[in-house]
Short mmCIF file of C-alpha atoms and ligand atoms in Angstrom, two decimals:
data_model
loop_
_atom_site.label_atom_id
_atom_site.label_comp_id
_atom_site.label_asym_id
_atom_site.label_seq_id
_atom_site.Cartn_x
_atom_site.Cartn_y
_atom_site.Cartn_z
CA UNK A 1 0.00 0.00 0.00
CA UNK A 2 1.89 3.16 -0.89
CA UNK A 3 2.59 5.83 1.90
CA UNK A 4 -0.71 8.45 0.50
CA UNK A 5 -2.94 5.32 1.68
CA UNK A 6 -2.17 5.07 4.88
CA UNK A 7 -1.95 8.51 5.47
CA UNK A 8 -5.91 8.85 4.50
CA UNK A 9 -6.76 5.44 6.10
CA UNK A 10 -5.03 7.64 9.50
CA UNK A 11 -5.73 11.02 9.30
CA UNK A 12 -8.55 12.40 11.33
CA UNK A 13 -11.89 12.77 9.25
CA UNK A 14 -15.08 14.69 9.61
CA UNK A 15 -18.27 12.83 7.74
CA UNK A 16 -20.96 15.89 6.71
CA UNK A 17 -23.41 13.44 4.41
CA UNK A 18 -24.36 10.05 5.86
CA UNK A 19 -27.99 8.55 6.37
CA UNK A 20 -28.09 6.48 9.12
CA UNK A 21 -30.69 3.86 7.27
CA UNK A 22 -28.21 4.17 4.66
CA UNK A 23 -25.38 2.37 6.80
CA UNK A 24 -27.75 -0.60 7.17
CA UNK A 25 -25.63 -3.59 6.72
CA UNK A 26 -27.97 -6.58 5.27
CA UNK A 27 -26.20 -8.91 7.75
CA UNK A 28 -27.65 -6.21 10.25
CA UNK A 29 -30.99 -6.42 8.11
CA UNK A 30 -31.42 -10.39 8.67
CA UNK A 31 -30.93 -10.18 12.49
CA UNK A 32 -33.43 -7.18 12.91
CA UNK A 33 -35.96 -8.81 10.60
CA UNK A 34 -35.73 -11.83 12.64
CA UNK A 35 -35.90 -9.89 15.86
CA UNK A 36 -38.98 -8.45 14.16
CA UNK A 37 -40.70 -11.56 13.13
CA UNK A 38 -40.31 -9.48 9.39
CA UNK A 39 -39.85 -11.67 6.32
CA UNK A 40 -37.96 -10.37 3.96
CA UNK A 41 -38.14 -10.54 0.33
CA UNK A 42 -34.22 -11.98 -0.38
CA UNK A 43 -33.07 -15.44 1.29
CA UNK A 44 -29.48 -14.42 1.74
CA UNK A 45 -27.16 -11.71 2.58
CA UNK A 46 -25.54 -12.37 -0.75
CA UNK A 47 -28.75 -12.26 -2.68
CA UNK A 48 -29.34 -8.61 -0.67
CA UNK A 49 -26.16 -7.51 -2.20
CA UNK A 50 -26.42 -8.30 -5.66
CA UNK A 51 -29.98 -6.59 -5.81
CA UNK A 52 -27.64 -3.18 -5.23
CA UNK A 53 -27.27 -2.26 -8.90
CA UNK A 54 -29.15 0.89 -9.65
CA UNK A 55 -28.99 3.08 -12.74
CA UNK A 56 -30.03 6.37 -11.03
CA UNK A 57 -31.58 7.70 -8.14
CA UNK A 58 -35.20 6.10 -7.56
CA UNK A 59 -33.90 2.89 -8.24
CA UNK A 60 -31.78 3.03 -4.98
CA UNK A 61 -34.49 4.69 -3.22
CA UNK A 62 -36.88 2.22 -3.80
CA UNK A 63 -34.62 0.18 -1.78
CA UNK A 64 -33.41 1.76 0.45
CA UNK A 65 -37.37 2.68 1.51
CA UNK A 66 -38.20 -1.32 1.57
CA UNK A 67 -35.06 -2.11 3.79
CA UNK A 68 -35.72 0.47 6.64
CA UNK A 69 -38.78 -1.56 7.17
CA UNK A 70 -36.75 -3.78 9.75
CA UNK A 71 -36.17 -1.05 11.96
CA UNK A 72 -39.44 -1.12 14.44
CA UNK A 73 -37.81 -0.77 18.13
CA UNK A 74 -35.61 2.46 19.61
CA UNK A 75 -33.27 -0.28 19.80
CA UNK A 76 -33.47 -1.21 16.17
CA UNK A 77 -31.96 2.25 15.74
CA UNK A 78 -29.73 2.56 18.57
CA UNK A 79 -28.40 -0.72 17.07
CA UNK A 80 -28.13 0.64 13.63
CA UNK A 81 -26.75 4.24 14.69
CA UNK A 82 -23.97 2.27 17.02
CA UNK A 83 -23.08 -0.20 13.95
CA UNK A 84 -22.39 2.98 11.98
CA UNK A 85 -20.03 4.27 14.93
CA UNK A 86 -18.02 1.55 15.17
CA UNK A 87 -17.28 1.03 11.95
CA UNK A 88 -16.34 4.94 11.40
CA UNK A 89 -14.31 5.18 14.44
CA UNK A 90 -12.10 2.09 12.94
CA UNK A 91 -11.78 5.18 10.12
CA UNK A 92 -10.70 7.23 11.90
CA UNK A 93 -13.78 9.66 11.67
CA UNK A 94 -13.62 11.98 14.87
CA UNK A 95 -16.78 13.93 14.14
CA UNK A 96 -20.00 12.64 12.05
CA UNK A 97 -23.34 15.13 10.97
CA UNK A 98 -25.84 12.41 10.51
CA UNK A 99 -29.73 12.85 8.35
CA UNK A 100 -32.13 10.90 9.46
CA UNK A 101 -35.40 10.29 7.43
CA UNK A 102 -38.23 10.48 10.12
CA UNK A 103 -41.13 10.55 7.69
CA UNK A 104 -39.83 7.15 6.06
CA UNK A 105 -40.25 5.72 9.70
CA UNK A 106 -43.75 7.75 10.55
CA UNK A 107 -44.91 6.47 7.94
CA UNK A 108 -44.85 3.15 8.88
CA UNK A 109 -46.50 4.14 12.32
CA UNK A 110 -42.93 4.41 13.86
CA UNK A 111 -43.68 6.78 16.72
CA UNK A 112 -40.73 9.83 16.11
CA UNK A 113 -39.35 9.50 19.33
CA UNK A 114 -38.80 5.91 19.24
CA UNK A 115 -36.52 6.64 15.70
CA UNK A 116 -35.08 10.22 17.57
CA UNK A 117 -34.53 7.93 20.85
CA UNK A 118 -32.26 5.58 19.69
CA UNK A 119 -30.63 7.32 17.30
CA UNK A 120 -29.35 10.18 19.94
CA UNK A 121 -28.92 7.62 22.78
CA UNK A 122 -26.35 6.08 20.61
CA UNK A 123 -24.41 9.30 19.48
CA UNK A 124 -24.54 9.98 23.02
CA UNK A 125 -22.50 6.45 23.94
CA UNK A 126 -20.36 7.40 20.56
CA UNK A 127 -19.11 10.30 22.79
CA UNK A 128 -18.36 9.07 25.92
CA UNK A 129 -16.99 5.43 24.79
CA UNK A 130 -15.35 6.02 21.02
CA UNK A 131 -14.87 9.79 21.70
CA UNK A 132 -16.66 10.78 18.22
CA UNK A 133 -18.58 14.34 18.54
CA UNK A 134 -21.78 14.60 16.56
CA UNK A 135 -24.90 16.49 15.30
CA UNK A 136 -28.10 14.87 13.88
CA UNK A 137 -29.90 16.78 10.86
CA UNK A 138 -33.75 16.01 9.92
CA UNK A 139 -34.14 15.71 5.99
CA UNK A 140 -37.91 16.47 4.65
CA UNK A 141 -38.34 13.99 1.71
CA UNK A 142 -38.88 15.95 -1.38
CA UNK A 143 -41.26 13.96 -2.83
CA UNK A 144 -43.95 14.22 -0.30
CA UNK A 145 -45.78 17.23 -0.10
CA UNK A 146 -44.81 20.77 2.10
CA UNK A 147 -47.90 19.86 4.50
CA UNK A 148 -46.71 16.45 5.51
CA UNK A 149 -42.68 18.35 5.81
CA UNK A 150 -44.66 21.07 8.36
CA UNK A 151 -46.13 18.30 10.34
CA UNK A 152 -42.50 16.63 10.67
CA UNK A 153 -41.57 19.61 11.28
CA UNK A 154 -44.07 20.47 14.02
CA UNK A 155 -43.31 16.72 15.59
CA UNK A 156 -39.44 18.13 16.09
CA UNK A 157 -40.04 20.76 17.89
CA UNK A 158 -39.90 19.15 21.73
CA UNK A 159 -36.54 17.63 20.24
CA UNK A 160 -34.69 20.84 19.10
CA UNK A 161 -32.02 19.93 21.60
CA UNK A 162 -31.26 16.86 19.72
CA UNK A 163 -31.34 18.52 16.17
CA UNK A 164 -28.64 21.29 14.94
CA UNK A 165 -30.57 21.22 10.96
CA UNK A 166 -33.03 20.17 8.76
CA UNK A 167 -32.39 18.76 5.01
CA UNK A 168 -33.94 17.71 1.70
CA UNK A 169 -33.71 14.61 0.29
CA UNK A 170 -34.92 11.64 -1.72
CA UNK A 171 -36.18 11.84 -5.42
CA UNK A 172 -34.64 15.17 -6.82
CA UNK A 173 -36.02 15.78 -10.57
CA UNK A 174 -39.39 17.36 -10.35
CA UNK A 175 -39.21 18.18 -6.58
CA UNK A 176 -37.78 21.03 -6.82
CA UNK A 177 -36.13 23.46 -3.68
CA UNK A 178 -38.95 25.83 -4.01
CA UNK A 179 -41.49 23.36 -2.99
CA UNK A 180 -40.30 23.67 0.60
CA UNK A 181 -39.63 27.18 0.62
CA UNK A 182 -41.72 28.37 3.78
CA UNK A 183 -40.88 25.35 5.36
CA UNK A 184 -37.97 25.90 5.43
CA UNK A 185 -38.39 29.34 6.96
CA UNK A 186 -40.40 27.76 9.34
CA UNK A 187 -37.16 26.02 10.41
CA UNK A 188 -34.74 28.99 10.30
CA UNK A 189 -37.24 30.76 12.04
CA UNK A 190 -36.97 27.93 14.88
CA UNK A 191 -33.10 28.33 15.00
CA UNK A 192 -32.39 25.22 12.99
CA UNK A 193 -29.67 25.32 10.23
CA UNK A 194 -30.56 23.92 6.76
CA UNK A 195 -28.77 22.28 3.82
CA UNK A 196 -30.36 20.44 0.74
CA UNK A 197 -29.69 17.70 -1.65
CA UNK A 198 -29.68 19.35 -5.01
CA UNK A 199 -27.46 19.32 -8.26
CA UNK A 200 -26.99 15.80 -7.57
CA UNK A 201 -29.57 14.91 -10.40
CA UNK A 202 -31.30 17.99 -10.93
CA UNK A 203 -30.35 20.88 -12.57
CA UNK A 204 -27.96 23.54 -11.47
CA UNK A 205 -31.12 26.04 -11.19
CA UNK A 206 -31.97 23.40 -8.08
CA UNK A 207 -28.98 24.92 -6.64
CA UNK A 208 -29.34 28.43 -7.00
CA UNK A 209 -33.20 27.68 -5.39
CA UNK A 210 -31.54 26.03 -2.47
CA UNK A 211 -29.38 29.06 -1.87
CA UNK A 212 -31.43 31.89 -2.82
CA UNK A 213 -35.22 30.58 -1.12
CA UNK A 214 -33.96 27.77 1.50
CA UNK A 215 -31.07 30.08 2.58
CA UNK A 216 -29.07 26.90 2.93
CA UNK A 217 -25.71 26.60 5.37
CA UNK A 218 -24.10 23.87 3.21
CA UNK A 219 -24.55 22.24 -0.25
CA UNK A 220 -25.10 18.44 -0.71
CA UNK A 221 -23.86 16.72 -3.51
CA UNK A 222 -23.94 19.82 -5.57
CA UNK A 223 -22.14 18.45 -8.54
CA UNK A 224 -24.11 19.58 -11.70
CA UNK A 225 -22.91 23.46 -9.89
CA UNK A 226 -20.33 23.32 -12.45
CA UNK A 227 -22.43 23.42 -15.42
CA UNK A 228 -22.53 26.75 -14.75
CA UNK A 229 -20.34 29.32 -13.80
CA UNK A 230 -21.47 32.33 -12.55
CA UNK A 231 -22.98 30.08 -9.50
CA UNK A 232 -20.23 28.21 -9.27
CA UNK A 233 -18.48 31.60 -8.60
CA UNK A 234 -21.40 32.24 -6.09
CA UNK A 235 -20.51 28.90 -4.21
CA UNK A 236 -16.98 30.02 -4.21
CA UNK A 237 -17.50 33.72 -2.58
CA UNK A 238 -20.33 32.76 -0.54
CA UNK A 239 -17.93 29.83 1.14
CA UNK A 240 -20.76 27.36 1.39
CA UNK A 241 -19.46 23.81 1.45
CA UNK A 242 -20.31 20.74 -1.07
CA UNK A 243 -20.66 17.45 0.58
CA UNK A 244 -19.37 14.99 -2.27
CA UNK A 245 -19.96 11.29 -2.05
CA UNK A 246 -17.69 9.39 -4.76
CA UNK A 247 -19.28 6.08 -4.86
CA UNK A 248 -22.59 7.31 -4.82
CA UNK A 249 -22.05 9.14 -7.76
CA UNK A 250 -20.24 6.05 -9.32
CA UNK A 251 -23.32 3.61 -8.02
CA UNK A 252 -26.13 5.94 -9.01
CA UNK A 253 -24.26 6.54 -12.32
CA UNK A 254 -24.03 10.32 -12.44
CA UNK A 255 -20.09 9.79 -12.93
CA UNK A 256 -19.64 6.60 -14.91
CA UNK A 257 -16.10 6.84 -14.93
CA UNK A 258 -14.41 7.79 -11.56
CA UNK A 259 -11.75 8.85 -13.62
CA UNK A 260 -14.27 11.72 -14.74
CA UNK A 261 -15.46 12.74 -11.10
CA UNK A 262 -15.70 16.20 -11.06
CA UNK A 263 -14.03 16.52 -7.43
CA UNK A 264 -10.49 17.80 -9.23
CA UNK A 265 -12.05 20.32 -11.13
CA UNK A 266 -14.33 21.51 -7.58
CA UNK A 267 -10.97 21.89 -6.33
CA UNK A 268 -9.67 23.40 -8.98
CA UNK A 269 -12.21 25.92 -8.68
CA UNK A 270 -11.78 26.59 -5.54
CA UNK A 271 -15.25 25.01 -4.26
CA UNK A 272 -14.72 23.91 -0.81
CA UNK A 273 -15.40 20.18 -1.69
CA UNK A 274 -15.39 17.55 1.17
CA UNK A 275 -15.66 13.99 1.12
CA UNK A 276 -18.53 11.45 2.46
CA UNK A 277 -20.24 8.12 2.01
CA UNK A 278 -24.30 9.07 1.43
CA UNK A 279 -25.30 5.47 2.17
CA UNK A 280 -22.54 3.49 2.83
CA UNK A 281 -23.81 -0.30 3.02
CA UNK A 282 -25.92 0.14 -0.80
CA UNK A 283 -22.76 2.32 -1.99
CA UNK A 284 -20.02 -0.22 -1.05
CA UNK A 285 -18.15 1.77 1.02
CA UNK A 286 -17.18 4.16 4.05
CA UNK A 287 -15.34 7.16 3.90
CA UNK A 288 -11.62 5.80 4.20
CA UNK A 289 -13.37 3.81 0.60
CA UNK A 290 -15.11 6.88 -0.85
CA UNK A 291 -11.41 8.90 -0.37
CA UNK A 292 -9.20 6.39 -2.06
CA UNK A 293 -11.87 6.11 -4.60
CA UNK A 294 -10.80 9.52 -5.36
CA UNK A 295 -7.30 9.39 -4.87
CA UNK A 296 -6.76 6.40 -7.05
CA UNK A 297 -8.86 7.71 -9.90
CA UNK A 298 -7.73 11.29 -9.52
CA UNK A 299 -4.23 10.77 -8.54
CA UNK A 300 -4.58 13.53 -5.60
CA UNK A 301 -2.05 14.76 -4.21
CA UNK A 302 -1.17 14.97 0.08
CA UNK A 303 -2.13 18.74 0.00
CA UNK A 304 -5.32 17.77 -1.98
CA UNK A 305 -6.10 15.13 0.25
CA UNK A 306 -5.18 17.80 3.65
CA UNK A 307 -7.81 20.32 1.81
CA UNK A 308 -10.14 17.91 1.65
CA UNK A 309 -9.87 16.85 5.04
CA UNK A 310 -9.56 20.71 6.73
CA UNK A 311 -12.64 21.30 4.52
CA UNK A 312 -14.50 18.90 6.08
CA UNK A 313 -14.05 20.19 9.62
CA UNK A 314 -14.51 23.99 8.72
CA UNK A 315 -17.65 22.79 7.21
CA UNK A 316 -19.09 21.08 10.28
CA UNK A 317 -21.81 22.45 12.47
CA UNK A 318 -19.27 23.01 15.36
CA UNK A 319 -18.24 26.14 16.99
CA UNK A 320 -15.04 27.70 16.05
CA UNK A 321 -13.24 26.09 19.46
CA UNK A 322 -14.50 22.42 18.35
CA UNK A 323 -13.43 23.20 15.04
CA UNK A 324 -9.44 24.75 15.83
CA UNK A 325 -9.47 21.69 18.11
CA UNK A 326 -10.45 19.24 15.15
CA UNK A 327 -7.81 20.84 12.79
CA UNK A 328 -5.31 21.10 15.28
CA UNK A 329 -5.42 17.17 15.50
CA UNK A 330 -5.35 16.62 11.66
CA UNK A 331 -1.99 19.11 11.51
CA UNK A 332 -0.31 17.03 14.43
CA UNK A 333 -1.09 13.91 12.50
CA UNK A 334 0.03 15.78 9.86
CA UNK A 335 3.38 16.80 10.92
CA UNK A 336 3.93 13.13 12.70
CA UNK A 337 3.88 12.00 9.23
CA UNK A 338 7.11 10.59 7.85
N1 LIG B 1 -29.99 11.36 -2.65
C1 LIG B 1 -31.25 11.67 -2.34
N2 LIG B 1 -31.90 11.10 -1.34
C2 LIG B 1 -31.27 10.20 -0.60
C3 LIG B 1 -29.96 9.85 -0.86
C4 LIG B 1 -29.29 10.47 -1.93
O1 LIG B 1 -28.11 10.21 -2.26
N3 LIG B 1 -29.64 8.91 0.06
C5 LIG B 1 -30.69 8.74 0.86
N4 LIG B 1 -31.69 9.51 0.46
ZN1 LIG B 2 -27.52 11.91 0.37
#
C-alpha cells in the first residue's frame, strides 16, 4: 500500500453526508428482521447484495425505503446508529453530521421519538466510549408534499435539543427546492440550520433555489454546480461547502467513470469540496473507501487530500473552538507524518 494510503486510512476525518438507514448492513438487516418476526423478500445476505445495482436515483431509493422496514424498536436504531459508529471510528472519523429520514419511519406508524430515541442515545454512547462528537440533521423527503414536511416539522419541535438542521432529500427531478420554501423558513425561524440535496440529479437552477429561497448553510452533492459558472463563482464567494460522495455518484451513475469525477475540477475551482459516504452499506463503502476512490482515480495529491480533510471540519456544524481543536489534531497527525 503506498505511503498516501495510509496517510488517509489515518488522518482524522469529519463525515458531513451520511444517512443512518443508509449504513444498514444486510447482515444487520437479517438479524433485525428476525428480531422483528419481518420476512424479507431476499433469502441471503448475498442475494441482498447483488440486488444493489441501480442506474439512477429512484432505483436506490426504492430500496433503500423497503429495507428500513426492519427497523421497528428504539433499539433497532440505537443498534443501527452504534453499527455505523463503530465502523467509522475504525476510520478514523472523529466527528460525524448524521440525516435521518423520520417521515420514512412515521410512515410506517414508527412513533418519532422511538426513531429520535435511539438514534441520539447512541451518538450519546459514541461520545463518551469512542470519543466521536456529533450532530443529527432532519431531511424532509422531497417527494412528499410541504404539509406532511410542516407536520414533521411540528413533531421536532420538543426535540430541538437533539437537532442542529433540517435537510432535503430523496427523489430530486421534479421536486424542486422551491417546494419547501416556507418550510424551510419555518425552520430557520426555529433556529435550525438547513442544507439540501440538489445538483446531484437535478439541474444547477436546483442549486441556485436552495441558496437563494432555502437560505441553505451547506450544499449536498452539488455536482451539476459546475455546469454553470457564474454560480459556481457564487458557491466560491459565498464559502458554502459541497458534501461529495464518490461512490454514490459512481453507483447511481451520475459519474460513470471515476476517472471523470468532477471533485479535481471543484478543487480546482476553488469550491470547498469535502468527502462522504451518502449510504454506505448500498454504496459499497465508508469514507476511508469513498477517499481512495478519489485518490486512485484522480491521482490527488497529500495537499489535496489535507484540503479535503480541513474542509471537512470547517464545514461542520461546530463552533469555532470544536473546530481549531479538530484541525489542530489533523496538523499534528500531519506533521507526525514521515
Ligand atoms: N440522494 C437523495 N436522497 C437520498 C440519498 C441520496 O443520495 N440517500 C438517501 N436519500
Ligand atoms: Zn444523500
Amino acid at each position: 500500500m503506498s505511503n498516501l494510503k495510509k496517510f488517509i486510512e489515518g488522518m482524522p476525518k469529519a463525515e458531513l453526508h451520511l444517512h443512518i438507514e443508509g449504513s444498514l448492513e444486510p447482515e444487520l438487516m437479517f438479524s433485525l428482521a428476525q428480531r422483528n418476526n419481518i420476512t424479507l423478500p431476499f433469502s441471503s445476505v448475498e442475494e441482498v447484495r447483488a440486488a444493489y445495482e441501480f442506474s439512477e436515483l429512484q432505483d436506490f431509493l426504492d430500496i433503500y425505503y423497503q429495507g428500513m422496514g426492519v427497523l421497528q424498536t428504539e433499539q433497532d436504531f440505537y443498534d443501527l446508529t452504534w453499527a455505523y459508529l463503530t465502523k467509522i471510528h475504525s476510520q478514523n472519523v472523529i466527528h460525524t453530521e448524521i440525516f435521518f429520514d423520520p417521515q420514512g419511519h412515521t410512515d410506517r406508524g414508527i412513533p418519532f421519538e422511538t426513531v429520535i430515541g435511539g438514534i441520539h442515545k447512541a451518538l450519546q454512547d459514541g461520545q463518551s466510549k469512542l470519543g466521536i462528537s456529533s450532530h443529527i440533521i432532519m431531511c424532509f423527503l422531497r417527494h412528499l408534499s410541504e404539509e406532511a414536511a410542516l407536520e414533521t416539522l411540528e413533531q421536532a419541535l420538543p426535540h430541538k435539543d437533539k437537532i442542529i438542521g433540517v435537510g432535503l432529500d430523496s427523489s430530486e427531478l421534479g421536486h424542486p427546492p422551491s417546494k419547501f420554501e416556507r418550510v424551510f423558513a419555518r425552520a430557520k425561524q426555529e433556529g435550525f440550520l438547513a442544507v439540501a440535496h440538489a445538483g446531484e440529479e437535478g439541474p444547477p437552477e436546483y442549486v441556485g433555489e436552495a441558496l437563494d429561497l432555502l437560505k441553505i448553510d451547506r450544499l449536498d452533492h452539488g455536482n451539476r454546480s459546475l455546469e454553470d459558472d457564474a454560480l459556481t463563482q457564487r458557491l466560491v464567494s459565498m464559502q458554502i461547502a459541497l458534501t461529495v460522495c464518490p461512490l454514490s455518484n459512481y453507483k447511481l451513475a451520475g459519474v460513470k467513470d471515476m476517472r471523470k469525477h468532477p471533485l479535481k475540477k471543484m478543487l480546482d475551482k476553488n469550491l470547498k469540496a469535502t468527502i462522504n459516504s451518502d449510504d454506505p452499506a448500498y454504496f459499497g463503502g465508508y469514507m476511508n473507501e469513498n477517499y481512495l476512490a478519489v485518490f486512485d482515480a484522480l491521482d490527488l495529491s497529500k495537499d489535496e487530500i489535507m484540503t479535503l480533510a480541513k474542509n471537512g471540519f470547517n464545514a461542520t456544524f461546530c463552533n469555532d473552538a470544536q473546530k481549531t481543536e479538530m484541525l489542530a489534531q489533523l496538523e499534528s497527525f500531519e506533521s507526525q507524518w514521515t
